Coordinates of C-alpha atoms and ligand atoms in Angstrom, one line a residue:
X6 CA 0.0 0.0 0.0
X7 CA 1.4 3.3 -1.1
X8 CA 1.1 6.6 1.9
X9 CA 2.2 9.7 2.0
X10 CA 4.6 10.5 5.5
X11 CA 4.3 14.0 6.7
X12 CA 7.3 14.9 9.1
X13 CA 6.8 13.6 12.4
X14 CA 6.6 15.5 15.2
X15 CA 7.4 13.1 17.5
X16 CA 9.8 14.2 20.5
X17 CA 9.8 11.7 22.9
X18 CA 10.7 10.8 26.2
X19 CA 9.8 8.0 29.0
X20 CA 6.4 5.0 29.8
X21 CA 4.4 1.7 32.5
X22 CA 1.0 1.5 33.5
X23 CA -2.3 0.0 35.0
X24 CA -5.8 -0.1 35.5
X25 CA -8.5 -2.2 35.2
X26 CA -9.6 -5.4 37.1
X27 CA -6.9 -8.0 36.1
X28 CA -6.3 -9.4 39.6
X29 CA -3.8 -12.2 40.1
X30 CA -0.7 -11.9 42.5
X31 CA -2.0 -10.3 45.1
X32 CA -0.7 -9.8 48.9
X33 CA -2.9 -11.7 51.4
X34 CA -5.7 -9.6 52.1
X35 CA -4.3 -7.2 55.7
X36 CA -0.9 -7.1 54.4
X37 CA 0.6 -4.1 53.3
X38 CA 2.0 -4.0 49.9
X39 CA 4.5 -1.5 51.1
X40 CA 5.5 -3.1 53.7
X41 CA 6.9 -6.0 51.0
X42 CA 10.5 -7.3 51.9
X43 CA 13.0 -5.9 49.8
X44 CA 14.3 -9.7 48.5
X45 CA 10.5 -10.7 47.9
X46 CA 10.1 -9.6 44.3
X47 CA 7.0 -12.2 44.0
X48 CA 4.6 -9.2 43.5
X49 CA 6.3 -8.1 39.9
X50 CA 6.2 -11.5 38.7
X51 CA 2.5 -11.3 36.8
X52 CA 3.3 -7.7 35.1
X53 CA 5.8 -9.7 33.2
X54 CA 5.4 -12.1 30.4
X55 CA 6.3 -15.7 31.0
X56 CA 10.0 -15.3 28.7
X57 CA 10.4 -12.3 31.0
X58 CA 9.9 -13.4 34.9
X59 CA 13.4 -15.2 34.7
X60 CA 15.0 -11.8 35.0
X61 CA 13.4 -11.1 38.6
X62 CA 16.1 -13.7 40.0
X63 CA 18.9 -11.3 38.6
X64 CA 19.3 -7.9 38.7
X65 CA 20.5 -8.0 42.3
X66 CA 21.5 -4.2 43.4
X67 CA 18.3 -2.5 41.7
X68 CA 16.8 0.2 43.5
X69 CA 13.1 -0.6 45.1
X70 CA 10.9 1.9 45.8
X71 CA 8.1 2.2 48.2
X72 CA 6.0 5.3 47.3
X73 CA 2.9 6.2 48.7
X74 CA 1.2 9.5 46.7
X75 CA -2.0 11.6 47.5
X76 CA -3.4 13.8 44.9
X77 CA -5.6 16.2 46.4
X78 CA -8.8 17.0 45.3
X79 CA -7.7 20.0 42.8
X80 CA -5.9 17.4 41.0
X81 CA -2.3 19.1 41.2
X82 CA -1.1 19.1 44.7
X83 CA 0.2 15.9 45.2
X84 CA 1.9 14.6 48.5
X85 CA 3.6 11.3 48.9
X86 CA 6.6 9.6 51.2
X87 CA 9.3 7.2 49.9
X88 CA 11.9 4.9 51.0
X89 CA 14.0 3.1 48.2
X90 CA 16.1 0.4 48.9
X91 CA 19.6 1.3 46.9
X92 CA 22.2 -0.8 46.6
X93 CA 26.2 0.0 45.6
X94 CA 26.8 -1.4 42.2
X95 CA 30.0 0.2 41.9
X96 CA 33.6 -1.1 42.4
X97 CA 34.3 1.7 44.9
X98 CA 33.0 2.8 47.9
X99 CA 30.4 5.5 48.0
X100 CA 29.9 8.1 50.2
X101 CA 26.5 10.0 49.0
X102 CA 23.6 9.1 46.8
X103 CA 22.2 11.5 44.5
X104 CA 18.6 12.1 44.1
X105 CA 17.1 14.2 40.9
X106 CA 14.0 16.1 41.6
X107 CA 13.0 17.1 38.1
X108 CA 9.6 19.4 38.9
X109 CA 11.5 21.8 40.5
X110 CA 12.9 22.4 36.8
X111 CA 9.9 21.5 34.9
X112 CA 7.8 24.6 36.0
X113 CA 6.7 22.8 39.4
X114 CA 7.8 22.4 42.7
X115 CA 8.9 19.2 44.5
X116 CA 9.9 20.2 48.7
X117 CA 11.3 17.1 50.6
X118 CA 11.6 17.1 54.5
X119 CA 12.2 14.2 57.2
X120 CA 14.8 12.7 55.3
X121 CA 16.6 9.6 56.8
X122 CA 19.3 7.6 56.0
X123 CA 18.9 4.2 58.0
X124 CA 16.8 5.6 59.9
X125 CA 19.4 8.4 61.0
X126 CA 18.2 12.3 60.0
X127 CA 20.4 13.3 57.7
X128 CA 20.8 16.9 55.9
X129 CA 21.1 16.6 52.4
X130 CA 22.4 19.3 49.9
X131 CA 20.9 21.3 47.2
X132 CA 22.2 22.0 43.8
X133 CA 20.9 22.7 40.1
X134 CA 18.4 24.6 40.9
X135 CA 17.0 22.4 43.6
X136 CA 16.7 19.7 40.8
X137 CA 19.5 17.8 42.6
X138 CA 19.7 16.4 46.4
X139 CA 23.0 15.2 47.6
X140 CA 22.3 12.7 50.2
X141 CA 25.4 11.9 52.6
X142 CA 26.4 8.9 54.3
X143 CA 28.0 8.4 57.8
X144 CA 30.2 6.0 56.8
X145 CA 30.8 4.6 53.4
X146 CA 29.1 2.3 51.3
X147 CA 31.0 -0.6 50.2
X148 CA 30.4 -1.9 47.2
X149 CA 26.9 -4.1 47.2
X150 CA 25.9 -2.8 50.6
X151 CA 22.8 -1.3 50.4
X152 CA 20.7 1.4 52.5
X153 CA 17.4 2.4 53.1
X154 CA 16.3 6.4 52.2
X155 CA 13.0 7.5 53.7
X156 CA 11.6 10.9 53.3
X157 CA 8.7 13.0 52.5
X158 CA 7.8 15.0 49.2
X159 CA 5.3 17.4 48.1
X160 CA 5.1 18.4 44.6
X161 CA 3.1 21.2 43.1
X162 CA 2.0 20.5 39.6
X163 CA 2.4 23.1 36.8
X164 CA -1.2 24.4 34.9
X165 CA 0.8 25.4 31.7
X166 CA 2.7 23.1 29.1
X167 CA 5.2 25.4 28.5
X168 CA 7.8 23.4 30.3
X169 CA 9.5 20.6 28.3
X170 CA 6.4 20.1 26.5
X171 CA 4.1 19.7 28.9
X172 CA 5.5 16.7 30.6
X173 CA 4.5 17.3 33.8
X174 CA 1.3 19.3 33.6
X175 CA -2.5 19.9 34.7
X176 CA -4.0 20.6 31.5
X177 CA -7.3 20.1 29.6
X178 CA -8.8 18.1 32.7
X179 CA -5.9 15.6 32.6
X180 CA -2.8 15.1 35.5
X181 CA 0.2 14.1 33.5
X182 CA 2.3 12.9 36.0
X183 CA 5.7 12.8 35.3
X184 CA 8.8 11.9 37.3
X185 CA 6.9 13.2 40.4
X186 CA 9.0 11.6 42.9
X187 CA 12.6 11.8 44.1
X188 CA 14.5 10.1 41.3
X189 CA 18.0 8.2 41.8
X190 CA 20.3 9.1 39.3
X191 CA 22.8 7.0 37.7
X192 CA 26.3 6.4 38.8
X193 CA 28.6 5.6 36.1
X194 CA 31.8 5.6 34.6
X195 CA 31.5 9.8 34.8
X196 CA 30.1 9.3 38.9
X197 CA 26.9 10.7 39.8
X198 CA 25.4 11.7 36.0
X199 CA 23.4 14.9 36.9
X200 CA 22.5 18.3 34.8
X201 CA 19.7 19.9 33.7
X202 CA 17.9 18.8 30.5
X203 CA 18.1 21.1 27.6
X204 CA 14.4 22.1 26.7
X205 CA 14.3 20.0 23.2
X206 CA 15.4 16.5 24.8
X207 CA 14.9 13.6 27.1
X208 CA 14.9 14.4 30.8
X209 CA 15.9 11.3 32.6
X210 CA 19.0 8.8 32.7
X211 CA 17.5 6.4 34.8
X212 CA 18.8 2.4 36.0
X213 CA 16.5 -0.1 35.8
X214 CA 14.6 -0.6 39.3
X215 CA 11.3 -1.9 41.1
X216 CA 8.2 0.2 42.1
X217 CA 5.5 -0.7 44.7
X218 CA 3.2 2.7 44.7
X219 CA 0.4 3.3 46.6
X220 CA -2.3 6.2 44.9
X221 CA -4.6 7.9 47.1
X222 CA -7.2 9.8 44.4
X223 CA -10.2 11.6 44.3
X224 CA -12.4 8.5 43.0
X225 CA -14.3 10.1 40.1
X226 CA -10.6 10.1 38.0
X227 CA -9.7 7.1 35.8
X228 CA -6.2 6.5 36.7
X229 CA -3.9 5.0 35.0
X230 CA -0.1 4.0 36.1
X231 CA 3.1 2.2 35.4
X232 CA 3.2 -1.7 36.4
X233 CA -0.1 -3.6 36.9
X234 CA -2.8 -3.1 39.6
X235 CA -2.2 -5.4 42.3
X236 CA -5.2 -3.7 44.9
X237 CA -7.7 -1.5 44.5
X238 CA -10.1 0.3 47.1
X239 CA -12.8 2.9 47.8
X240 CA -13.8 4.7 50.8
X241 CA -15.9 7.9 50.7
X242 CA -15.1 10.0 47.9
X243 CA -11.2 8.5 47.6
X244 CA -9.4 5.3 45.7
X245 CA -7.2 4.1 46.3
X246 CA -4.8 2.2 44.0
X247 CA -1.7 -0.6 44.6
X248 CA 0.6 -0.9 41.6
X249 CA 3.7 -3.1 41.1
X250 CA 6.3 -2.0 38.2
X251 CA 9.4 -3.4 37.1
X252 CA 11.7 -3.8 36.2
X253 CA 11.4 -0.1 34.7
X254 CA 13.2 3.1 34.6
X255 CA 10.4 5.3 35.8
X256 CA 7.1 5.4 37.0
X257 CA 4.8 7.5 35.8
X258 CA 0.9 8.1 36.0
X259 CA -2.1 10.2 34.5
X260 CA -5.4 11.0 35.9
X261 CA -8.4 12.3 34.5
X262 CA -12.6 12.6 34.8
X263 CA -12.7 12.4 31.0
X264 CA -11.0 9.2 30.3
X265 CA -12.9 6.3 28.7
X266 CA -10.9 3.2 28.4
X267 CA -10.9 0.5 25.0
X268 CA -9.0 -2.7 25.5
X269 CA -8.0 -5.9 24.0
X270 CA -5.6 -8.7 25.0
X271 CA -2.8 -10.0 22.3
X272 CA -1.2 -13.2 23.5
X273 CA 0.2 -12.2 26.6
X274 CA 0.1 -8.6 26.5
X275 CA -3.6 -6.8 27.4
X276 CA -3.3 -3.0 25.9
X277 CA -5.8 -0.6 27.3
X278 CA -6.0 2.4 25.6
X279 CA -7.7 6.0 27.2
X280 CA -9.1 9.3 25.8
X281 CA -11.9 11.2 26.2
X282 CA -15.1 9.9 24.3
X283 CA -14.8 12.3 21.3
X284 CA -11.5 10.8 20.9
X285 CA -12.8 7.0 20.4
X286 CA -11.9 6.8 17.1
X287 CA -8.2 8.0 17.7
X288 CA -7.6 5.6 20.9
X289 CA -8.8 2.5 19.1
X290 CA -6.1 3.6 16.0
X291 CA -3.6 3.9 18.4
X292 CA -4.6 0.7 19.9
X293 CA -4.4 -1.1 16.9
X294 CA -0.8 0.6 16.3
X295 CA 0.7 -0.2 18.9
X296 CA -0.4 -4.4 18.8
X297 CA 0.9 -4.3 15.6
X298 CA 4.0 -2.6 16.7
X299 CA 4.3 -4.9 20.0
X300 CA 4.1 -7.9 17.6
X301 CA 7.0 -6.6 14.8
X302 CA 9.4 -5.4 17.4
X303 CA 8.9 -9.0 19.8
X304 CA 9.9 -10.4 17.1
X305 CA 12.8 -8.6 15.4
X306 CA 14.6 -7.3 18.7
X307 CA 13.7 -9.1 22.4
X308 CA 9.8 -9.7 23.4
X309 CA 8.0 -6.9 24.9
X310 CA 8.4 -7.5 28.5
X311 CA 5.2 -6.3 30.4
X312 CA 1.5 -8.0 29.9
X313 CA 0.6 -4.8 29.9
X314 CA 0.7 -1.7 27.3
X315 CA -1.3 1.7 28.4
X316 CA -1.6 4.4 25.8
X317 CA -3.3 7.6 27.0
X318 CA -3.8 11.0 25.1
X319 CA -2.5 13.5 26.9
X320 CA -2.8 17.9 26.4
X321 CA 1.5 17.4 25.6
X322 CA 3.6 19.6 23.0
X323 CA 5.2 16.9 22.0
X324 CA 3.7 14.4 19.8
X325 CA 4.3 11.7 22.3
X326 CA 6.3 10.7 24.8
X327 CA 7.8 7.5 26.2
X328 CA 7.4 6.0 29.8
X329 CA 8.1 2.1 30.5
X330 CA 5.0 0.4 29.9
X331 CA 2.8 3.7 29.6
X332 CA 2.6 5.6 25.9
X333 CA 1.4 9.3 26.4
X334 CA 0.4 10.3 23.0
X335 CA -0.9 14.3 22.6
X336 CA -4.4 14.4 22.2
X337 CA -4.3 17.0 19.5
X338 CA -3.5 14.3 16.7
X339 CA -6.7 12.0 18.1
X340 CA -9.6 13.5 15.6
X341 CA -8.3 11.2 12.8
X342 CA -10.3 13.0 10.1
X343 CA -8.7 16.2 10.7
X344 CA -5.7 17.6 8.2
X345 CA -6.1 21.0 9.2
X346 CA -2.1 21.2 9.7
X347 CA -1.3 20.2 6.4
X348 CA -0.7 16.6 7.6
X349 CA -3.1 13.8 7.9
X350 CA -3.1 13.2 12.1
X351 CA -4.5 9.4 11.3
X352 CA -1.4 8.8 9.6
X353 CA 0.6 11.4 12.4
X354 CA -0.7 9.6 15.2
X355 CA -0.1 5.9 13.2
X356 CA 3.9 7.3 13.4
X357 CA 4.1 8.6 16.6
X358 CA 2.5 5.6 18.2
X359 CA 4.7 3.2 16.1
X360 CA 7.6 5.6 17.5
X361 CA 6.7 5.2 21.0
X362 CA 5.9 1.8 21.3
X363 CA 9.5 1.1 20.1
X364 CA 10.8 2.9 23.1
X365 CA 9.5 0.2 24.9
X366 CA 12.8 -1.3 23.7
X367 CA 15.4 1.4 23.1
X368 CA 14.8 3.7 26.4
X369 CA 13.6 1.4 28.7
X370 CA 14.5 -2.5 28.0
X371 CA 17.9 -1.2 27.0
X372 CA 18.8 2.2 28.5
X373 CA 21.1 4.8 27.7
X374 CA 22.6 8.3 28.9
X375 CA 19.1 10.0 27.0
X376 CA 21.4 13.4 27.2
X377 CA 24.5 12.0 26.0
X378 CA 24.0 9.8 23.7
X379 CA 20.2 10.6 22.3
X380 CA 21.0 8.6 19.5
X381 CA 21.0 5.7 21.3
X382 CA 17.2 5.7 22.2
X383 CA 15.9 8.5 19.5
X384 CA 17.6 7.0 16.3
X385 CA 17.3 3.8 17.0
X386 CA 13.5 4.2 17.1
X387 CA 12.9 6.0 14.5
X388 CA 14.7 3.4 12.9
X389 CA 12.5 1.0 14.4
X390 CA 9.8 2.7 12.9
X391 CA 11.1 1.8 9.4
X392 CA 11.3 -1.2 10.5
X393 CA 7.4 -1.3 12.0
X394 CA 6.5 0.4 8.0
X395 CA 8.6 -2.4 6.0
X396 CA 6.4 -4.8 8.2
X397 CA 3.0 -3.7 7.8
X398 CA 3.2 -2.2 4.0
X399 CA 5.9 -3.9 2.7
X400 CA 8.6 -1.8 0.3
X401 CA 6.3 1.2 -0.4
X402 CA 5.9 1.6 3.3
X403 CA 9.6 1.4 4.2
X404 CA 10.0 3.8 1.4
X405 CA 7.6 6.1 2.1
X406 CA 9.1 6.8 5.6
X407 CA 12.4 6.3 4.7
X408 CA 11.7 9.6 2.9
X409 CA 10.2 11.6 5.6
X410 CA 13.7 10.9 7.7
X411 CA 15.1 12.3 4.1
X412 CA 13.2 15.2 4.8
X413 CA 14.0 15.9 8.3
X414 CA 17.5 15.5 7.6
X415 CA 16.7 18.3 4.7
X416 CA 15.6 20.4 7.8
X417 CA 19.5 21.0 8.6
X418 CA 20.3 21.0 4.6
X419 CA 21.7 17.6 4.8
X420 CA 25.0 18.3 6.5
X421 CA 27.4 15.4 7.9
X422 CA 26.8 16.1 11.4
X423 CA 28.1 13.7 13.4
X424 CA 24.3 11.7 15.1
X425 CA 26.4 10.3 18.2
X426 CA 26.4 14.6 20.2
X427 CA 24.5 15.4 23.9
X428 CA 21.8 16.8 23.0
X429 CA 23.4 20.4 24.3
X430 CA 25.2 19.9 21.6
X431 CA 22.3 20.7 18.7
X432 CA 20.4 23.8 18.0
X433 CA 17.1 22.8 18.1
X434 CA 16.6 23.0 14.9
X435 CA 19.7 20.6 14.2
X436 CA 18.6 18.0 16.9
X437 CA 15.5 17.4 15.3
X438 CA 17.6 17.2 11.9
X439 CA 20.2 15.2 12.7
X440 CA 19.2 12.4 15.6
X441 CA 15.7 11.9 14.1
X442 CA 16.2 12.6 10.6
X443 CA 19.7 11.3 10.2
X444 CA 20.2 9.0 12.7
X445 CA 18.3 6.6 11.2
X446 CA 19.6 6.7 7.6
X447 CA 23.1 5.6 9.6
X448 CA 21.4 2.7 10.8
X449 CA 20.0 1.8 7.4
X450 CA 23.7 2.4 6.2
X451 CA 25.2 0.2 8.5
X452 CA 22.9 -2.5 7.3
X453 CA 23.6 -1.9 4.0
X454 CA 27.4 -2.6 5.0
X455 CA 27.1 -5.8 7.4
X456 CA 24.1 -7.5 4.9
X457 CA 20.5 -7.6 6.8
X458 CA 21.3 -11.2 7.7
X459 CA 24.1 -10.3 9.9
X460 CA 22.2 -6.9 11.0
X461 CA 19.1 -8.3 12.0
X462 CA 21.0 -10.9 14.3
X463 CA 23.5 -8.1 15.3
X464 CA 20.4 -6.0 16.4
X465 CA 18.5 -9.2 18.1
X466 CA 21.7 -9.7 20.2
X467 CA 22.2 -6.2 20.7
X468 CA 19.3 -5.8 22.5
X469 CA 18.8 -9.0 24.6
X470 CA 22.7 -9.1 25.2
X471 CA 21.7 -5.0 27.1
X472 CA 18.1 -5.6 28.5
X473 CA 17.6 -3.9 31.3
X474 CA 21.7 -2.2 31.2
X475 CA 22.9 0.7 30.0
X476 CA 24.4 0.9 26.2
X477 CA 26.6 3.3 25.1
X478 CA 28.2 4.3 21.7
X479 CA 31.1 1.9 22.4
X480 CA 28.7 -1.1 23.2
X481 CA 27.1 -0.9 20.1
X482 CA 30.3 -0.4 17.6
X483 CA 32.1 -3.3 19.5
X484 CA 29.1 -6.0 19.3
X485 CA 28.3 -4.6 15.4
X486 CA 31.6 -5.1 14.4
X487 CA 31.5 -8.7 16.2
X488 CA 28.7 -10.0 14.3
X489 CA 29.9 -8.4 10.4
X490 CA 33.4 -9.5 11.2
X491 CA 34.3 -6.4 9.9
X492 CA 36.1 -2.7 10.9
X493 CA 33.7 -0.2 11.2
X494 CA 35.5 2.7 12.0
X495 CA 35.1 4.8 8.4
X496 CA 31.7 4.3 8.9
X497 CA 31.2 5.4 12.7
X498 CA 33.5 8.5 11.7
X499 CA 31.3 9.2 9.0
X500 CA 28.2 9.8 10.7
X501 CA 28.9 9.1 14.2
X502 CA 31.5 10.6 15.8
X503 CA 32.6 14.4 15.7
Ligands
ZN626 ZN1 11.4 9.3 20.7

């Protein structure tokens, strides 16, 4: 079938989610899900697909959260309390963790108080404009020792989109909540990775960890989180919500009166899809997508690891955006008959839901530094995309998007630069250009020169070889050139590297 691509819109960032009546693991009725033991990882076991739940036994110094949030009845005050279980995965010693508290620079507020280390009061310190708490230890922690942080947060959610698209936002009637709770960031070969995002890019680096959250809402919201409901309640006008995530990078969760919810189930995988009712036609689209999507990426790179997708339209700038297990799409491509922006938004939101769904994969099955190396996630899925158009519509498809990543790259007048920057790097102009436009078109060129044989098992290794780790640029070459047998450096300095 021959289309027409417009550009795609699609910035993206983070996804996992929940909802609905699917009990199965549950705690005995009296316990408390948060009071779970930190080695008992039994609750996470049903949010995962069979091929997946081996990976619970591994994964030994992830960070587990307890959170407990309460969203007030305005729908953008939101209190909550915490205590994560981290554990040293480094070869040295540590003497701090640091935590990220991203609405403080994404036109909210987060405050923390009664923070303990241990149990011991502690008195953390501030930096990046309040984005970044320094917690220190009495004594140091040796390498896979763990501690136990507690404290208290209140966030204030912002009533514009103006910040980073809207991410985190009370808009139109719906709570996009995003990274709403103190946030460990990643220790790595640089130490503690911390700055703030540029505007145009991803705004986490997160590791791979396990979420027990408790929601406290006002009960006339349809809710919808990361993970899989575990317990759900009701007294007075409150519900109250237990979900289990992981593992995942983040955990993120939307609210709103307006929601309707379509589902269907797909092997192992149930996706639940939720927009307001004049939207129906655009959520079961999306739906659709995204099986289709879930079914061509299982099979080319690693299965999709949840039994559960949730794809929700959201008021967001951006055309979607990417959370583990959760897909926020915006809600202004859901009237599918519309064009009134030059572009056809069935066939936008067809892309940006492909686009996001493949994040599933590069973002949160296999991580990377999302401000380093944006390539990493953002290329990669667009070239996935390709991949998800070769699938359904065969050549013409692959073709037809293949020249809309022409196009984007035409946005920056074609020039050689190099797709592996930080996203401070670009002008906004140029990052759009170059890591979604010409990003991909390097990953069609390096299949051109190892042979789609040898690419498509590279690729397939690639990413069950990182699930749930971190890749970088240097990952990537080293297992490429492994599988062609072959040097790739003319290549890599051709459109990679500065
Ligand atoms: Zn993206």
């Amino acid at each position: 079938m021959k289309r027409l691509f417009a550009s795609f819109l699609s910035m993206c960032l983070p996804l996992v989610s929940c909802s609905i009546p699917t009990p199965t693991v549950t705690p005995p009725p009296g316990a408390d899900p948060l009071r779970t033991a930190w080695e008992d990882r039994s609750i996470f076991k049903d949010g995962l697909v069979a091929s997946e739940q081996s990976v619970l036994d591994g994964l030994d110094s992830a960070s587990i959260y307890h959170i407990e949030f309460k969203i007030a009845d305005d729908l953008y005050h939101i209190t909550g309390t915490e205590e994560v279980r981290y554990t040293n995965a480094e070869t040295v010693p540590l003497n701090e963790v640091r935590f990220r508290q991203f609405p403080n620079i994404l036109g909210g507020e987060m405050m923390i108080s009664s923070l303990k280390v241990d149990g011991g009061s502690v008195i953390p310190k501030y930096e990046l404009e309040n984005s970044l708490m320094t917690v220190p230890f009495s004594s140091a922690l040796e390498p896979n020792q763990s501690v136990v942080i507690q404290l208290d947060f209140a966030v204030t959610v912002p009533q514009t989109l103006e910040s980073h698209y809207g991410v985190l936002a009370y808009a139109e009637d719906v709570l996009a909540l995003a990274h709403a709770y103190p946030m460990i960031a990643v220790y790595d070969d640089e130490g503690w990775n911390a700055e703030i995002p540029p505007e145009s890019g991803d705004v986490t680096y997160a590791d791979a960890s396990f979420y027990i959250v408790r929601v406290h809402a006002p009960k006339d919201v349809v809710l919808v989180t990361s993970g899989r409901e575990v317990r759900r309640d009701e007294a007075g006008q409150v519900q109250t919500l237990v979900a289990a995530s992981g593992p995942a990078r983040d955990f993120y969760m939307v609210a709103s009166p307006l929601y309707e919810e379509l589902s269907q189930t797909f092997g192992e995988v149930t996706i639940h899809s939720y927009a307001p009712p004049q939207f129906k036609d655009g959520a079961q689209l999306a739906l659709e997508v995204a099986s289709q999507a879930i079914e061509d990426f299982s099979a080319r790179y690693a299965p999709y690891p949840y039994t559960e997708l949730d794809i929700v339209a959201t008021p967001t700038l951006a055309g979607g955006i990417e959370y583990p297990g959760v897909i926020a799409l915006t809600s202004r491509r859901y009237d599918v008959e519309s064009d009134d922006t030059g572009a056809s938004s069935k066939v936008v939101l067809e892309g940006i839901t492909a686009h996001e769904a493949a994040h599933q994969w590069f973002y949160n099955l296999v991580g990377d530094d999302q401000l380093d190396d944006p390539w990493l996630d953002e290329s990669l899925t667009q070239f996935a995309t390709l991949q998800y158009y070769a699938d359904e519509y065969g050549a013409d498809g692959e073709a037809g998007f293949r020249s809309s990543l022409e196009g984007r790259w035409a946005n920056a007048g074609n020039a050689k630069i190099p797709i592996g920057l930080p996203v401070a790097a670009y002008s906004e102009q140029e990052y759009g250009a170059i890591v979604y436009g010409r990003g991909p078109l390097f990953f069609v060129a390096l299949r051109d020169e190892m042979s789609r044989e040898v690419f498509d098992s590279f690729i397939k290794d690639y990413t069950e070889t990182l699930s749930w780790d971190i890749a970088t640029p240097e990952k990537l070459r080293s297992m490429a050139e492994e599988h062609c047998s072959c040097d790739l450096t003319s290549l890599f300095e051709e459109w990679v590297y500065e």
